[in-house]
mmCIF file of C-alpha atoms in Angstrom:
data_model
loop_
_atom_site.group_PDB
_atom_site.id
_atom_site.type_symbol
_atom_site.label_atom_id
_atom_site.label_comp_id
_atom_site.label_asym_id
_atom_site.label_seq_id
_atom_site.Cartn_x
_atom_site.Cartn_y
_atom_site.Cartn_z
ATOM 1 C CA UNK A 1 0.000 0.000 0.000
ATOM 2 C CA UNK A 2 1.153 3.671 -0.734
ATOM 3 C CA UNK A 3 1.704 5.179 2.130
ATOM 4 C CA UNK A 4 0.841 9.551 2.118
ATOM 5 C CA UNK A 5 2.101 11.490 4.277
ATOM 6 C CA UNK A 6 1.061 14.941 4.549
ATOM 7 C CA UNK A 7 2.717 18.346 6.040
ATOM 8 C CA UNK A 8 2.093 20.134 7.945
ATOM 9 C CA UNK A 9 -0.973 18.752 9.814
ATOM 10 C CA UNK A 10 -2.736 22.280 10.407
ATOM 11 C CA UNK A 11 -1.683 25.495 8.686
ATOM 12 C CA UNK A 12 -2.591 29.337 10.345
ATOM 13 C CA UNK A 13 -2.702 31.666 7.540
ATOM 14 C CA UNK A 14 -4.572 35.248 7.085
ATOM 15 C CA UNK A 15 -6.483 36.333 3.806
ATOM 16 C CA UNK A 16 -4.039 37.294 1.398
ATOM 17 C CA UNK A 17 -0.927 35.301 2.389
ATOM 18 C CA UNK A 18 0.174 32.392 0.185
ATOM 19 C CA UNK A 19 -0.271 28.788 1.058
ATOM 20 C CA UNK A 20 1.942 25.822 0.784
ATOM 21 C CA UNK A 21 0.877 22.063 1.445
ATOM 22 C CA UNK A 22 3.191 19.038 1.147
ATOM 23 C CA UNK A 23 2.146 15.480 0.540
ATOM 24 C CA UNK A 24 5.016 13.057 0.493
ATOM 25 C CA UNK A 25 4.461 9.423 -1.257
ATOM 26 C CA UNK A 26 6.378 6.255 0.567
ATOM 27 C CA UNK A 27 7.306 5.331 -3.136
ATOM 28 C CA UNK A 28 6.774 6.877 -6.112
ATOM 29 C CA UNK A 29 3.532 7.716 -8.236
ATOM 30 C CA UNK A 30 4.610 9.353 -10.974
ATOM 31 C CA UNK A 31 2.814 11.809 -11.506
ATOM 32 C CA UNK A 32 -0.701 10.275 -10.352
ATOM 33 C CA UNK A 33 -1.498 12.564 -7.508
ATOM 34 C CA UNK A 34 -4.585 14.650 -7.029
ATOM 35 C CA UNK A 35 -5.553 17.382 -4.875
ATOM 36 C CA UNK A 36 -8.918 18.126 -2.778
ATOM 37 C CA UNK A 37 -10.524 20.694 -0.892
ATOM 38 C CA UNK A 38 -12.985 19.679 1.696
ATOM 39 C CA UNK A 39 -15.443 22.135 3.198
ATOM 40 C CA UNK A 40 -17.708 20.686 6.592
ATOM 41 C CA UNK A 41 -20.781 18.667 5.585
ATOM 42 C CA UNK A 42 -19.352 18.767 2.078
ATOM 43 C CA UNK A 43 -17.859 16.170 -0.115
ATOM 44 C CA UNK A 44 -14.707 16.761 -1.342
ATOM 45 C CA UNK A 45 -14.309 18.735 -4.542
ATOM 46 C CA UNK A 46 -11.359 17.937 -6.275
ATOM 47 C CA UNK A 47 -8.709 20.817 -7.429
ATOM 48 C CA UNK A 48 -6.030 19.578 -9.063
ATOM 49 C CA UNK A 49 -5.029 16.193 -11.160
ATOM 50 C CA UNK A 50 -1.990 14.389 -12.303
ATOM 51 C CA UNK A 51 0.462 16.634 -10.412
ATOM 52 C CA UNK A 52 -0.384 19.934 -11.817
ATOM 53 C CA UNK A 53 -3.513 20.247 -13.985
ATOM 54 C CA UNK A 54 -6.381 22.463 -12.597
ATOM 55 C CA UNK A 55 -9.506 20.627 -12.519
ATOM 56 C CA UNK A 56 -12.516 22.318 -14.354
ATOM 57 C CA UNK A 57 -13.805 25.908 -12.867
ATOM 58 C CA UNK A 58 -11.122 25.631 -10.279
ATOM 59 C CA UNK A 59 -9.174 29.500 -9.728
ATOM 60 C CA UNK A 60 -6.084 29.907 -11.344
ATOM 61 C CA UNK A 61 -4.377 31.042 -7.470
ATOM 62 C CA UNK A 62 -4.145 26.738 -7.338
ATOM 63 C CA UNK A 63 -1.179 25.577 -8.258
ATOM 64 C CA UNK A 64 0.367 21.647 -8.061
ATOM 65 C CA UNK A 65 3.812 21.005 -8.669
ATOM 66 C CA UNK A 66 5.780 17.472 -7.911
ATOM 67 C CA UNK A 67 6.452 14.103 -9.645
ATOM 68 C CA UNK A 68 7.697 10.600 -7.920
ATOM 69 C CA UNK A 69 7.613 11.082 -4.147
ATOM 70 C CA UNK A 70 7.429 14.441 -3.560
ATOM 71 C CA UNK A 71 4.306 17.324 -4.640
ATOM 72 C CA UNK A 72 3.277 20.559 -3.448
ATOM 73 C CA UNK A 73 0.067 22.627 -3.296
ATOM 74 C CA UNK A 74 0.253 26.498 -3.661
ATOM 75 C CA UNK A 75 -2.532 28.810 -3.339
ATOM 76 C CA UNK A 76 -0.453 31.781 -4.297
ATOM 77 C CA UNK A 77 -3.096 34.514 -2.524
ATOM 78 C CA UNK A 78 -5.926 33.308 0.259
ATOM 79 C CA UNK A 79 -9.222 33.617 -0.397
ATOM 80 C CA UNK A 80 -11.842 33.453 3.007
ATOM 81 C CA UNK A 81 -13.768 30.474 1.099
ATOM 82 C CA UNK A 82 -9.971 29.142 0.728
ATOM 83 C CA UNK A 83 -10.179 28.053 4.487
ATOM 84 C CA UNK A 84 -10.805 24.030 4.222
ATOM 85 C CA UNK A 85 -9.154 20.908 4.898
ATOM 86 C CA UNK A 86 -7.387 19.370 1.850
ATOM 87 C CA UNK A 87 -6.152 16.269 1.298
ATOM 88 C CA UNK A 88 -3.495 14.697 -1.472
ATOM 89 C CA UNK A 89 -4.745 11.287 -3.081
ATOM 90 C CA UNK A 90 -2.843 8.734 -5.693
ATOM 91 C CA UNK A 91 -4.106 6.861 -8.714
ATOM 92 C CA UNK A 92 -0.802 5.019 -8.953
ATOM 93 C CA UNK A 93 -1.699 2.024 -7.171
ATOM 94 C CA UNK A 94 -5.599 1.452 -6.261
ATOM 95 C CA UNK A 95 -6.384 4.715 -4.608
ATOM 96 C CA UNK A 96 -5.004 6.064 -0.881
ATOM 97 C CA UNK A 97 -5.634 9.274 0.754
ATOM 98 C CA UNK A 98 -2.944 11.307 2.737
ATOM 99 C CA UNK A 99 -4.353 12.188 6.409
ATOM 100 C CA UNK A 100 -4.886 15.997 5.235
ATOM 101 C CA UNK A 101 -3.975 19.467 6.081
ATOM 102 C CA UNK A 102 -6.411 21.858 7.596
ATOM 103 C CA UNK A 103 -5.745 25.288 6.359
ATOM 104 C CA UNK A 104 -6.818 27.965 9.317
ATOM 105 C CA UNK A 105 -7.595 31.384 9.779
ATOM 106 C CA UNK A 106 -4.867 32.953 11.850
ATOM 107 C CA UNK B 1 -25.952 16.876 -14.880
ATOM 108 C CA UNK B 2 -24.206 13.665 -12.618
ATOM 109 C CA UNK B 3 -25.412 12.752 -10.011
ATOM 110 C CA UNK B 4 -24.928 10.152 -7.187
ATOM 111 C CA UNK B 5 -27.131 9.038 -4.552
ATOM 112 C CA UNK B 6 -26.372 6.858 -1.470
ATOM 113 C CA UNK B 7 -28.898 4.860 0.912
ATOM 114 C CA UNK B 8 -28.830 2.093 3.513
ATOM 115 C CA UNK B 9 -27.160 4.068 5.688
ATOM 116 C CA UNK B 10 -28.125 3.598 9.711
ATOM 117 C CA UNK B 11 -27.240 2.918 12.854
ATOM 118 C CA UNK B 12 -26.420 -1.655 13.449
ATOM 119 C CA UNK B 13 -24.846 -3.401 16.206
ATOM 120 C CA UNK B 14 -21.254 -4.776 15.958
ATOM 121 C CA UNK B 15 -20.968 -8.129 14.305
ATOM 122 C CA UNK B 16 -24.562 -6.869 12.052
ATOM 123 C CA UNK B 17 -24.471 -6.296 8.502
ATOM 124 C CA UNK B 18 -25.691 -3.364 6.561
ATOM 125 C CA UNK B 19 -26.167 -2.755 2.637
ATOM 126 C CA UNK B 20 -25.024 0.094 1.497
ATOM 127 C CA UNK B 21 -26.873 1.642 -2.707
ATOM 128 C CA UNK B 22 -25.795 4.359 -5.081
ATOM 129 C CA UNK B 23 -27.785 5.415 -8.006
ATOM 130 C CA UNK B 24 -26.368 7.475 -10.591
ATOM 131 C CA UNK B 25 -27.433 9.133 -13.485
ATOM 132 C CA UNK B 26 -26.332 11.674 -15.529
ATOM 133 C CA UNK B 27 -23.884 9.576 -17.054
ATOM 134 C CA UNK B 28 -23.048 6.009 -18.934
ATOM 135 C CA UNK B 29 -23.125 4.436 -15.398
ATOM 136 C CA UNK B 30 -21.816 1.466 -17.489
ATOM 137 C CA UNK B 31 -18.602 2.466 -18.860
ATOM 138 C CA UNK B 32 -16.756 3.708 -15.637
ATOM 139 C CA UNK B 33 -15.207 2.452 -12.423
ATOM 140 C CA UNK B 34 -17.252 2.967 -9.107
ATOM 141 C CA UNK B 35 -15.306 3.475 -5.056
ATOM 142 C CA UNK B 36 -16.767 3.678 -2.067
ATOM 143 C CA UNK B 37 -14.626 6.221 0.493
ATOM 144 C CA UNK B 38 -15.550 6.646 3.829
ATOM 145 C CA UNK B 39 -14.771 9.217 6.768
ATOM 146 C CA UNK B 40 -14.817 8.685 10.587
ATOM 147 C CA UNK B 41 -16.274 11.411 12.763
ATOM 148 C CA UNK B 42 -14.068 14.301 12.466
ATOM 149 C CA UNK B 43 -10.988 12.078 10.501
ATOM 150 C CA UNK B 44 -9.528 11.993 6.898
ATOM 151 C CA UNK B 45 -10.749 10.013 3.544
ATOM 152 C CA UNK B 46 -10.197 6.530 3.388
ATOM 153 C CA UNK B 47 -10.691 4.601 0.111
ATOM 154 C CA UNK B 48 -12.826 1.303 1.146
ATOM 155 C CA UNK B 49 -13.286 -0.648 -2.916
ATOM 156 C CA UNK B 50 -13.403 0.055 -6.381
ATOM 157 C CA UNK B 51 -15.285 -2.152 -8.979
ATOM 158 C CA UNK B 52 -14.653 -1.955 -13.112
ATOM 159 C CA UNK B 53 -17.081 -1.281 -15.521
ATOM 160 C CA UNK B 54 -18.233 -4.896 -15.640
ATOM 161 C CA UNK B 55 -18.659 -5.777 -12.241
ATOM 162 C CA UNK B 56 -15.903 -8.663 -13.016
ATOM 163 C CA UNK B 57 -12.580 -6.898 -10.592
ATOM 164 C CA UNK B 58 -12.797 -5.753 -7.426
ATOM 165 C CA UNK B 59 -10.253 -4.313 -5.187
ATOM 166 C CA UNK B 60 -10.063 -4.145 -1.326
ATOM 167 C CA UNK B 61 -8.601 -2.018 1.450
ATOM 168 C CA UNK B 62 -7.037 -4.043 4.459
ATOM 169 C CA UNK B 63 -9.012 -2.858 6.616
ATOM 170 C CA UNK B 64 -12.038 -4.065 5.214
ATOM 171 C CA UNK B 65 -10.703 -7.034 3.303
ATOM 172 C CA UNK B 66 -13.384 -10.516 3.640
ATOM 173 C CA UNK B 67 -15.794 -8.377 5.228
ATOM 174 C CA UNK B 68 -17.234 -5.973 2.187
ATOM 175 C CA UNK B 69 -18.563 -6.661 -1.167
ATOM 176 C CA UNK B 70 -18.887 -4.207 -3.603
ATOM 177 C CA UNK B 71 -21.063 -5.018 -6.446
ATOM 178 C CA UNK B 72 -23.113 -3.377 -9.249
ATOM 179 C CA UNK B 73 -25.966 -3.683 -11.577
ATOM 180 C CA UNK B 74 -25.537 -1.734 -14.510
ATOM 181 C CA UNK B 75 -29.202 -2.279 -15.899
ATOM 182 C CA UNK B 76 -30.091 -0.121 -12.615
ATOM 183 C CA UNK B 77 -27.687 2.525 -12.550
ATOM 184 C CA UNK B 78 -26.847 0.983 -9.045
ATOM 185 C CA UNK B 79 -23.455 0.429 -7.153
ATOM 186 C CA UNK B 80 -23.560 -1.443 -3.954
ATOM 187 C CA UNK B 81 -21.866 -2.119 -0.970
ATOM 188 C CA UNK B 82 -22.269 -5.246 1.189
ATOM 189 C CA UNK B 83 -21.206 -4.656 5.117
ATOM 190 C CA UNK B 84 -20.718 -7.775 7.003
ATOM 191 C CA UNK B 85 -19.272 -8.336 10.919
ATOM 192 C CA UNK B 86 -19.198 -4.596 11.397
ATOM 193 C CA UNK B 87 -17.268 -3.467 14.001
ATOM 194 C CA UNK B 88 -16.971 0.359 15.579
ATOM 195 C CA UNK B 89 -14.052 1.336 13.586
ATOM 196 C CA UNK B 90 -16.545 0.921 10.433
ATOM 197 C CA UNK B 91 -18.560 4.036 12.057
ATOM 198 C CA UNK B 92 -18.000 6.261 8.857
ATOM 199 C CA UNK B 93 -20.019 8.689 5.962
ATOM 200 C CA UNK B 94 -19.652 6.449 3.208
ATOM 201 C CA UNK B 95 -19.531 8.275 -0.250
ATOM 202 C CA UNK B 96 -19.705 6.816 -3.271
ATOM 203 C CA UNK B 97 -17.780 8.630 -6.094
ATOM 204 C CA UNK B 98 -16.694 8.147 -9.751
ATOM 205 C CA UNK B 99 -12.944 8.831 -9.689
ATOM 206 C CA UNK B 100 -11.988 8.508 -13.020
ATOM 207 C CA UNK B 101 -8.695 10.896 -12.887
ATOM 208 C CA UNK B 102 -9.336 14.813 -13.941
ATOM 209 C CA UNK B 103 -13.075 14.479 -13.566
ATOM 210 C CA UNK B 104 -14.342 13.650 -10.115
ATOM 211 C CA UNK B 105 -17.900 13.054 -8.862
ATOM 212 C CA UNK B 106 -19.149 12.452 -5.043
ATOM 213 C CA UNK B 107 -22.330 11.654 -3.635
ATOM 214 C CA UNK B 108 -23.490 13.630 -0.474
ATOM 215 C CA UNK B 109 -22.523 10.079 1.797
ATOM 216 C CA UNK B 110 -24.414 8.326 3.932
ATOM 217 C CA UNK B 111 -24.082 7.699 7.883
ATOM 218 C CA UNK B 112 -23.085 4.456 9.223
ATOM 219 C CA UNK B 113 -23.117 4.089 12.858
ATOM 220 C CA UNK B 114 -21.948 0.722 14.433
ATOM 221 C CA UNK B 115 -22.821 0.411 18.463
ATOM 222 C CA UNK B 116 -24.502 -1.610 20.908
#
């Protein structure tokens, strides 16, 4: 099983400041790693695939970067709806989820 | 528009079973893998099983390995998960969702509660 491991666990940030999540792979996935963003009582919408493609209608302030083990999330300016918990998931293998990051209003 | 709808959902005493349906339309149910992901109270995503298009390969997590079934019926539009010896750790929202890469679709879950 692909292990993720995701860093760090909870992130303090004000409106306007620029975000960056880590999700490290226990081997690699190429480039088969997705971002989500998941609001309370919400399912999880998904923001980026494959590393570093935007998924449809999602702002252009998310970035993914990364390939084998190692993959970052950027969201270059915060946005108040911006304040979620988001998790990193591969397609490499079956599917696993990393434990997320919850992104917090300082 | 897709959409995904989960039922069976409840509350069941450890060592129960519970059966877990998704119908979804919107889309050529058909022609796409189906997961089930579930979330404990307040914790992270956890994929549970995937199924292929024909209902003929499954896969399992550990955790739930010899206990679940997933299963489909693609003359009703219907995934399925089957829930046997259920034990507290299984106390999760269980979404179904078509995960098919850069396109992602999730149903709103459903509750399942396991305790005496």
């Amino acid at each position: 099983e692909i292990v993720l491991t995701q860093s760090p666990a909870t992130l303090s940030l004000s409106p306007g400041e620029r975000a960056t999540l880590s999700c490290r792979a226990s081997q690699s996935v190429s480039s088969y790693l997705a971002w989500y963003q998941q609001k309370p009582g919400q399912a999880p919408r998904l923001l980026i695939y494959d590393a570093s493609n935007r998924a449809t209608g999602i702002p252009a302030r998310f970035n993914g970067s990364g390939s084998g083990t190692d993959f970052t999330l950027t969201i270059s300016s915060l946005e108040p709806e911006d304040f979620a918990v988001y998790y990193c998931q591969q397609r490499s293998n079956w599917r696993t989820f990393g434990q997320g990051t919850k992104l917090e209003i300082k | 528009e897709v959409q995904l709808v989960e039922s069976g959902g409840g509350l069941v005493q450890p060592g129960g079973s519970l059966r877990l349906s998704c119908a979804a339309s919107g889309f050529t149910f058909s022609s796409y893998w189906m997961h089930w992901v579930r979330q404990a109270p307040g914790k992270g995503l956890v994929w549970v099983s995937r199924i292929n298009s024909y209902g003929s390969s499954t896969n399992y997590a550990d955790s739930v390995k010899g206990r679940f079934t997933i299963s489909r019926d693609n003359a009703k539009n219907t995934l399925y998960l089957l829930m046997n010896s259920l034990r507290a750790e299984d106390t999760a929202v269980y979404y179904c969702a078509r995960l098919t890469g850069d396109d992602d679709n999730w149903g709103q879950g459903t509750l399942v509660t396991v305790s005496s």
